[in-house]
Tab-separated table of N, CA and C in Angstrom:
chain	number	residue	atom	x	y	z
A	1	UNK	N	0.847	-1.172	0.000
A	1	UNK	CA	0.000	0.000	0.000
A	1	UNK	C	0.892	1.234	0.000
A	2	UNK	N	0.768	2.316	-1.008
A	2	UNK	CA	1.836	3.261	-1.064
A	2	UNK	C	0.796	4.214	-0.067
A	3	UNK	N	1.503	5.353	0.191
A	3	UNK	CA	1.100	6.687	0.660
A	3	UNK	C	1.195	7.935	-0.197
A	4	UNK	N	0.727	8.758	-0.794
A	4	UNK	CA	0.732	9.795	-1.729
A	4	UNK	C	0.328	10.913	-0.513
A	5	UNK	N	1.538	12.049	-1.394
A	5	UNK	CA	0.921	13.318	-0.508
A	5	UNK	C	1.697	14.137	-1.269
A	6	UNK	N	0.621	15.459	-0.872
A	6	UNK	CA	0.300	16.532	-1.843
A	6	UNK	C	1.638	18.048	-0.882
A	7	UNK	N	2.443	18.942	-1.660
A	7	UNK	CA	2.991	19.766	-1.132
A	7	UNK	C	2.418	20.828	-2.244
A	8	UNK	N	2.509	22.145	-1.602
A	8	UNK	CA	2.175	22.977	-2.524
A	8	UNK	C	3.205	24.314	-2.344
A	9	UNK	N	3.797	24.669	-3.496
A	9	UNK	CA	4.885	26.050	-3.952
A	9	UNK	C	4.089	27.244	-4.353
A	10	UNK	N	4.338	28.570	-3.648
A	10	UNK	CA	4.079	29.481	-4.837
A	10	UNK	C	5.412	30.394	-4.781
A	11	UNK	N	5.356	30.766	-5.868
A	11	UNK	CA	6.500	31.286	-6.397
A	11	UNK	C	6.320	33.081	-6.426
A	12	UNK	N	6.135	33.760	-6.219
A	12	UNK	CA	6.112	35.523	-6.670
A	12	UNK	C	6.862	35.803	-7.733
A	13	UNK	N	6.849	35.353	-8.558
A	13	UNK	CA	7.761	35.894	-9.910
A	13	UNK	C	9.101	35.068	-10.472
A	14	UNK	N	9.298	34.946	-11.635
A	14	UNK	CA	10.529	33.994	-12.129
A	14	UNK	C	11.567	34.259	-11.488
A	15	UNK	N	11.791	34.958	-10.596
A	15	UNK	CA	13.286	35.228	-9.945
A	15	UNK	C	13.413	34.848	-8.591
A	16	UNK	N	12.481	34.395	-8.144
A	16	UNK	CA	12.223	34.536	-6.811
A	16	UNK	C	12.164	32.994	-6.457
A	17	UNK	N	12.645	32.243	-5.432
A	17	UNK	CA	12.618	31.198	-4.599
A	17	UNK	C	11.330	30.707	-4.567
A	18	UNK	N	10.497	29.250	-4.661
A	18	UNK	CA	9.688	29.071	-4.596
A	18	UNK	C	9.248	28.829	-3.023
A	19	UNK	N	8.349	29.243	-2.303
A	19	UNK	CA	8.244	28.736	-0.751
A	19	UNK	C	7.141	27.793	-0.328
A	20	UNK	N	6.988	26.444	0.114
A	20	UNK	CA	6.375	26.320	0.561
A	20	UNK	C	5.069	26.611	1.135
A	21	UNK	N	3.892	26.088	0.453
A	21	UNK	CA	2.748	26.759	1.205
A	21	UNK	C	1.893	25.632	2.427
A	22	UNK	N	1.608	25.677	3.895
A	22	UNK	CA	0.941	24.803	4.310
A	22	UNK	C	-0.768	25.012	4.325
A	23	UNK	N	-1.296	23.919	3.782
A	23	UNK	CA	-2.773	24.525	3.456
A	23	UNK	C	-3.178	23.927	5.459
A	24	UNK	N	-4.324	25.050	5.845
A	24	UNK	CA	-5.037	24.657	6.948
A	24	UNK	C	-5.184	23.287	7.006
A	25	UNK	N	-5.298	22.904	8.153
A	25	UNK	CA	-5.758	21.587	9.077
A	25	UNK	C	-5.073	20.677	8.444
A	26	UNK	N	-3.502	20.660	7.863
A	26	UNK	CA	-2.992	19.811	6.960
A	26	UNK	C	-1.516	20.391	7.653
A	27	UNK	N	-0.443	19.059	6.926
A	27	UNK	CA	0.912	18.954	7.306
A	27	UNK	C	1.240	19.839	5.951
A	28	UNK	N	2.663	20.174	6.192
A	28	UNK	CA	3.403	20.650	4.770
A	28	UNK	C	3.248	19.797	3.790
A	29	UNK	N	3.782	18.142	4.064
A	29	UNK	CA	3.279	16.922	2.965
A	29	UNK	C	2.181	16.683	3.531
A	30	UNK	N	0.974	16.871	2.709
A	30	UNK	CA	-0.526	16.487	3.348
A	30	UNK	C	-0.814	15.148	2.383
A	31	UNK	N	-0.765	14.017	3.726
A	31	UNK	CA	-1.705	12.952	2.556
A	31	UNK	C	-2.427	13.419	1.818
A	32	UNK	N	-2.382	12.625	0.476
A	32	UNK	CA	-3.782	13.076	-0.538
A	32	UNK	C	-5.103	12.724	0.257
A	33	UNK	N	-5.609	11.705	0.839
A	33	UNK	CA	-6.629	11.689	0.857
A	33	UNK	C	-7.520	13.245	1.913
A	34	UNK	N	-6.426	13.420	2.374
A	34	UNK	CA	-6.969	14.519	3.319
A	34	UNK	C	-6.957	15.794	2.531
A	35	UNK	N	-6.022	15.698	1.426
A	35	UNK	CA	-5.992	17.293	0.989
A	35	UNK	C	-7.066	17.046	-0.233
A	36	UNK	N	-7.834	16.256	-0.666
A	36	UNK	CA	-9.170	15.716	-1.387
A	36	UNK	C	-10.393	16.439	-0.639
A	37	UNK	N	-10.479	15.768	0.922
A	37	UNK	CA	-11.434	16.326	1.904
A	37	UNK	C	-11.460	17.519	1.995
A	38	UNK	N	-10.382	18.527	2.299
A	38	UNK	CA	-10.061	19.629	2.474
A	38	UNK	C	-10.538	20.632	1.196
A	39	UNK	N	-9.956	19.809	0.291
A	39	UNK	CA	-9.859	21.257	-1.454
A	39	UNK	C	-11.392	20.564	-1.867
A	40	UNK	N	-12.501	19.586	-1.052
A	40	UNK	CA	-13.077	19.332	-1.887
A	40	UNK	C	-14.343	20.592	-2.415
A	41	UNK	N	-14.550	21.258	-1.910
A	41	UNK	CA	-15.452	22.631	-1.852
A	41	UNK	C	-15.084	23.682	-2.617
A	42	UNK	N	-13.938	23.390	-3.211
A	42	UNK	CA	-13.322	24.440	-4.156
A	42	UNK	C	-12.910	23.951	-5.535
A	43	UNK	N	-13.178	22.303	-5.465
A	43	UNK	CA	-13.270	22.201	-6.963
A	43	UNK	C	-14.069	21.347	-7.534
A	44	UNK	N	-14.263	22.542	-9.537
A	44	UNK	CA	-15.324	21.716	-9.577
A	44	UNK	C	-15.741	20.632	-9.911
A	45	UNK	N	-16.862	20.328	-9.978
A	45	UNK	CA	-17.344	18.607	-9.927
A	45	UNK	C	-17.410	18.751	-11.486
A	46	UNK	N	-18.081	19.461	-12.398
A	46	UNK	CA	-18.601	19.752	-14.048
A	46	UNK	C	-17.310	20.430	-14.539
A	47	UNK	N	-16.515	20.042	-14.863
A	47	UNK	CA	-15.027	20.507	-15.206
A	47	UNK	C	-15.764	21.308	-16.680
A	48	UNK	N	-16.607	20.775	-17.339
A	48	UNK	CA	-17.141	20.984	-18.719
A	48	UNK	C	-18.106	22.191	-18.431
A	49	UNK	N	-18.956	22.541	-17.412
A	49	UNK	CA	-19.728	23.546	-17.168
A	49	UNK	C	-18.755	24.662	-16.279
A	50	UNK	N	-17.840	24.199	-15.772
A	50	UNK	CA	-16.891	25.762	-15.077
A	50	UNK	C	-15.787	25.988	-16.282
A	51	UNK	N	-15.895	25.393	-17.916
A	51	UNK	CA	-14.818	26.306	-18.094
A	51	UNK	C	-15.796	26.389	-19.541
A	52	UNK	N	-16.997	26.189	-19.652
A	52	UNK	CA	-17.504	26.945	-20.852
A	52	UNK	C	-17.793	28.426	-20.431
A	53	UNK	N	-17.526	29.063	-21.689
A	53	UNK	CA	-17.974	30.274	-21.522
A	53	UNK	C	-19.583	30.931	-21.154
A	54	UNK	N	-19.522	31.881	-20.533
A	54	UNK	CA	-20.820	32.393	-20.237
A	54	UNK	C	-21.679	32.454	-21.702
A	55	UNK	N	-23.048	32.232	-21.715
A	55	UNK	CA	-23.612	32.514	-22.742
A	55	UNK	C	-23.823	34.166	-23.363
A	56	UNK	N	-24.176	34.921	-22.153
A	56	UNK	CA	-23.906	36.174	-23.026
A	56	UNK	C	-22.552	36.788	-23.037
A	57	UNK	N	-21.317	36.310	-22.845
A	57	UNK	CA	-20.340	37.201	-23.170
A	57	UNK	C	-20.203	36.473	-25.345
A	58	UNK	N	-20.679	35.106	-25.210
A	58	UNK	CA	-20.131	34.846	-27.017
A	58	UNK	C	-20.899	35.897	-27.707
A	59	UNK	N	-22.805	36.060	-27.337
A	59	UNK	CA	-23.528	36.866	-28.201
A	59	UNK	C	-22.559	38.620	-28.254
A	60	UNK	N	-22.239	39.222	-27.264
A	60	UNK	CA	-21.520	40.159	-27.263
A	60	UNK	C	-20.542	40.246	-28.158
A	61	UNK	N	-19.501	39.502	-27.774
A	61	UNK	CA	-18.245	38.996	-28.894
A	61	UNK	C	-19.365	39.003	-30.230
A	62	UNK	N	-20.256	38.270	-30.387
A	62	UNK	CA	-20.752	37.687	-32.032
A	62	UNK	C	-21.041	39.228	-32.624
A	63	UNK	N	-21.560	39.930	-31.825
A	63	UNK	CA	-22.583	41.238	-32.014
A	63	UNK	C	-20.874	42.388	-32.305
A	64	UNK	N	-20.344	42.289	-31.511
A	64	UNK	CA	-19.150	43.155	-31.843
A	64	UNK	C	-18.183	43.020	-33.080
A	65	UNK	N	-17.960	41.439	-33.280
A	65	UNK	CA	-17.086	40.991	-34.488
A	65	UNK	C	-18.312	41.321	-35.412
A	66	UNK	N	-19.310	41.095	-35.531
A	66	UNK	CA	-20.527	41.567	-36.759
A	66	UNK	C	-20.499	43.037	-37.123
A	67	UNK	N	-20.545	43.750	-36.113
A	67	UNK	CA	-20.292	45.251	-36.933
A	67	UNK	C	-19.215	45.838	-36.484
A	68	UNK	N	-17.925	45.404	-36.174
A	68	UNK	CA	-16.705	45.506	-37.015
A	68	UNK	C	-16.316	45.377	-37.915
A	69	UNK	N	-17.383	44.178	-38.787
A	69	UNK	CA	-17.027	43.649	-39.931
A	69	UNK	C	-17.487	44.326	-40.980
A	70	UNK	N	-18.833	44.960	-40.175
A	70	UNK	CA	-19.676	45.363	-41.209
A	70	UNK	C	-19.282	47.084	-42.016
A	71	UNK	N	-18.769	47.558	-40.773
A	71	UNK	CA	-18.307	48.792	-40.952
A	71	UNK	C	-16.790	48.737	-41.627
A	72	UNK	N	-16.234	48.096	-41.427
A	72	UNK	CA	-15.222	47.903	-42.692
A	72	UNK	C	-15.717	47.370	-43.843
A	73	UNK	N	-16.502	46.351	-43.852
A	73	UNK	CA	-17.492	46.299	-45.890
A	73	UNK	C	-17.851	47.718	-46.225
A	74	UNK	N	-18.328	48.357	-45.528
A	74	UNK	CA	-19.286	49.552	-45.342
A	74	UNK	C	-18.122	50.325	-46.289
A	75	UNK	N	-16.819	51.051	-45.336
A	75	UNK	CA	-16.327	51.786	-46.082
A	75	UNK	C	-15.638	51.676	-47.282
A	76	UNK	N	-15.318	49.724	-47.250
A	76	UNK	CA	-14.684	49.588	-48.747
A	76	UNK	C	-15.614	49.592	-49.630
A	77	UNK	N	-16.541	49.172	-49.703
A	77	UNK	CA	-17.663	49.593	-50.671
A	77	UNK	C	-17.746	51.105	-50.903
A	78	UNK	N	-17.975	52.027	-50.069
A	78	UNK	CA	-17.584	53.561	-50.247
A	78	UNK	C	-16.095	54.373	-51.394
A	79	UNK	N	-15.314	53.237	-50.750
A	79	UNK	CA	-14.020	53.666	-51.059
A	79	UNK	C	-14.226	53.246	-52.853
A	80	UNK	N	-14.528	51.722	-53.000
A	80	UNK	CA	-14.827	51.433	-54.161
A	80	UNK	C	-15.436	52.501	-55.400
A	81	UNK	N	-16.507	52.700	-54.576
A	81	UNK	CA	-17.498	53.479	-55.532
A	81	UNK	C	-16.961	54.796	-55.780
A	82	UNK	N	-16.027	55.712	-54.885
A	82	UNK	CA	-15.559	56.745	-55.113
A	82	UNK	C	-14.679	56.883	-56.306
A	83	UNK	N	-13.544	55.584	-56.065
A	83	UNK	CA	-12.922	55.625	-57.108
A	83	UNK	C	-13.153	55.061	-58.108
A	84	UNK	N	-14.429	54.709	-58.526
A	84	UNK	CA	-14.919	54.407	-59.335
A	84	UNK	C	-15.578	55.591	-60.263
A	85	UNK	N	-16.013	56.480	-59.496
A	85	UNK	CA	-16.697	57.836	-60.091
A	85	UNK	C	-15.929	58.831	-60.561
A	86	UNK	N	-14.461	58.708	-59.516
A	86	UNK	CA	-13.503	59.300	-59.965
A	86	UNK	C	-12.937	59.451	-60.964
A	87	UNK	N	-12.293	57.648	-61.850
A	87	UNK	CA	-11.780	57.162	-62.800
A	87	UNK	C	-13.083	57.382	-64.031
A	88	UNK	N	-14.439	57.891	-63.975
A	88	UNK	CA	-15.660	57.677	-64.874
A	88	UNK	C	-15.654	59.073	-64.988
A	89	UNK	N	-15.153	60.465	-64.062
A	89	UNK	CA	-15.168	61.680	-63.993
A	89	UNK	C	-14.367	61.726	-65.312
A	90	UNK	N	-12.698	61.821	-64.860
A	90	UNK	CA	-12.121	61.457	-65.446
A	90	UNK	C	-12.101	61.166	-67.060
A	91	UNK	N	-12.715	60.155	-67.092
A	91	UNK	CA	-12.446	59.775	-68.707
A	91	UNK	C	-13.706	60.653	-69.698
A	92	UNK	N	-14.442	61.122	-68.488
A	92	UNK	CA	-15.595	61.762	-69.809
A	92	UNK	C	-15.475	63.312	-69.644
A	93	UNK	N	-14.337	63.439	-69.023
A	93	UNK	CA	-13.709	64.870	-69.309
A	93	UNK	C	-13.405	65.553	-70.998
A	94	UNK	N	-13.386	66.684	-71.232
A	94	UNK	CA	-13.031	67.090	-72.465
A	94	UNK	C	-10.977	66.737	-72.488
A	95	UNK	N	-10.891	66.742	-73.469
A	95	UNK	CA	-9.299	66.569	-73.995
A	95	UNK	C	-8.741	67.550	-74.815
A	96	UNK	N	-8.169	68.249	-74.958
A	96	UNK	CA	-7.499	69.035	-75.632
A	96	UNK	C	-7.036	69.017	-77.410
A	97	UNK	N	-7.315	68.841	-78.457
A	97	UNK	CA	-6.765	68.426	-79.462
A	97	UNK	C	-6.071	69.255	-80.280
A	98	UNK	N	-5.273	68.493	-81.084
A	98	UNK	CA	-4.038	69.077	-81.508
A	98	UNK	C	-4.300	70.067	-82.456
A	99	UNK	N	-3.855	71.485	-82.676
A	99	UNK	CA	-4.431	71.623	-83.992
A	99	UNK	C	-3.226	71.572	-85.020
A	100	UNK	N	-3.554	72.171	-86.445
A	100	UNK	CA	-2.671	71.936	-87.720
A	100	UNK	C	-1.893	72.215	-87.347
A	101	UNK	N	-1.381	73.340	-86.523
A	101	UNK	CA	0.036	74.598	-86.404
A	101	UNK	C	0.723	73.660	-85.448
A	102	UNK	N	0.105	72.767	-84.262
A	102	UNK	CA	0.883	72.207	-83.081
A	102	UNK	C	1.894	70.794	-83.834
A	103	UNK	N	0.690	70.630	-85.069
A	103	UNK	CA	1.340	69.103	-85.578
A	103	UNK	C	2.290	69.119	-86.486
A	104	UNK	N	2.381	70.412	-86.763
A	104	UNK	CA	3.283	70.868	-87.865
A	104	UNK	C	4.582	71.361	-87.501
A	105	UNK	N	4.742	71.537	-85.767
A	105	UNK	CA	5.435	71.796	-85.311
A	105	UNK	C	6.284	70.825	-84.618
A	106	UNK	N	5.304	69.765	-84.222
A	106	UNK	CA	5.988	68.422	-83.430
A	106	UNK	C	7.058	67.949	-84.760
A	107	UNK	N	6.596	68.251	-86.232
A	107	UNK	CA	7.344	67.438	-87.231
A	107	UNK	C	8.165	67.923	-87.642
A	108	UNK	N	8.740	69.263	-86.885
A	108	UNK	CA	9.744	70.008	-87.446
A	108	UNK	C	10.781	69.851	-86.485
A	109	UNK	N	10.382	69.699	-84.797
A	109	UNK	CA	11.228	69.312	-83.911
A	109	UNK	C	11.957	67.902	-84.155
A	110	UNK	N	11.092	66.748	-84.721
A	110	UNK	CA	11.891	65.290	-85.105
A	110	UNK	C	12.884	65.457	-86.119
């Protein structure tokens, strides 16, 4: 029949000496079965229900990542269409054309 027993360290920071902690109504090495009795009120029984998340913090998260998302579509679509009107401004602008005297001149500079 072995004996198992539980010691517990906390440490204050990576630099620091770890010390010994003695939990109440227990030795420094506390048999397990006693430090079971002892920690049993502090842990939980539904390991699966104390570490799911709360139900309304995901809808929050869902509701926040949704119009973050949305407001960035929002302005690239904006951004899109601007420069889209821009480049359509643009091309249906008037142009300048050459007349006889300018072309007669480009052929005297070659």
């Amino acid at each position: 029949y072995r004996s198992f027993t539980v010691e517990m360290y906390y440490r204050n920071g990576t630099n620091f000496e770890a010390h010994l902690l003695t939990l109440p109504s227990c030795t420094e090495s506390c048999p397990l079965q006693k430090f079971i009795q002892i920690t049993a009120g502090v842990i939980p029984e539904n390991w699966r229900d104390e570490c799911r998340a709360h139900q309304g913090s995901i809808q929050i998260d869902l509701i926040l990542g949704l119009a973050t998302g949305s407001c960035f579509l929002l302005m690239f679509i904006i951004l899109c269409v601007k420069l889209q009107c821009r480049d359509r401004d643009q091309s249906m602008g008037y142009q300048k054309l050459a007349s006889h005297n300018e072309e007669r001149e480009k052929m005297l500079l070659f």
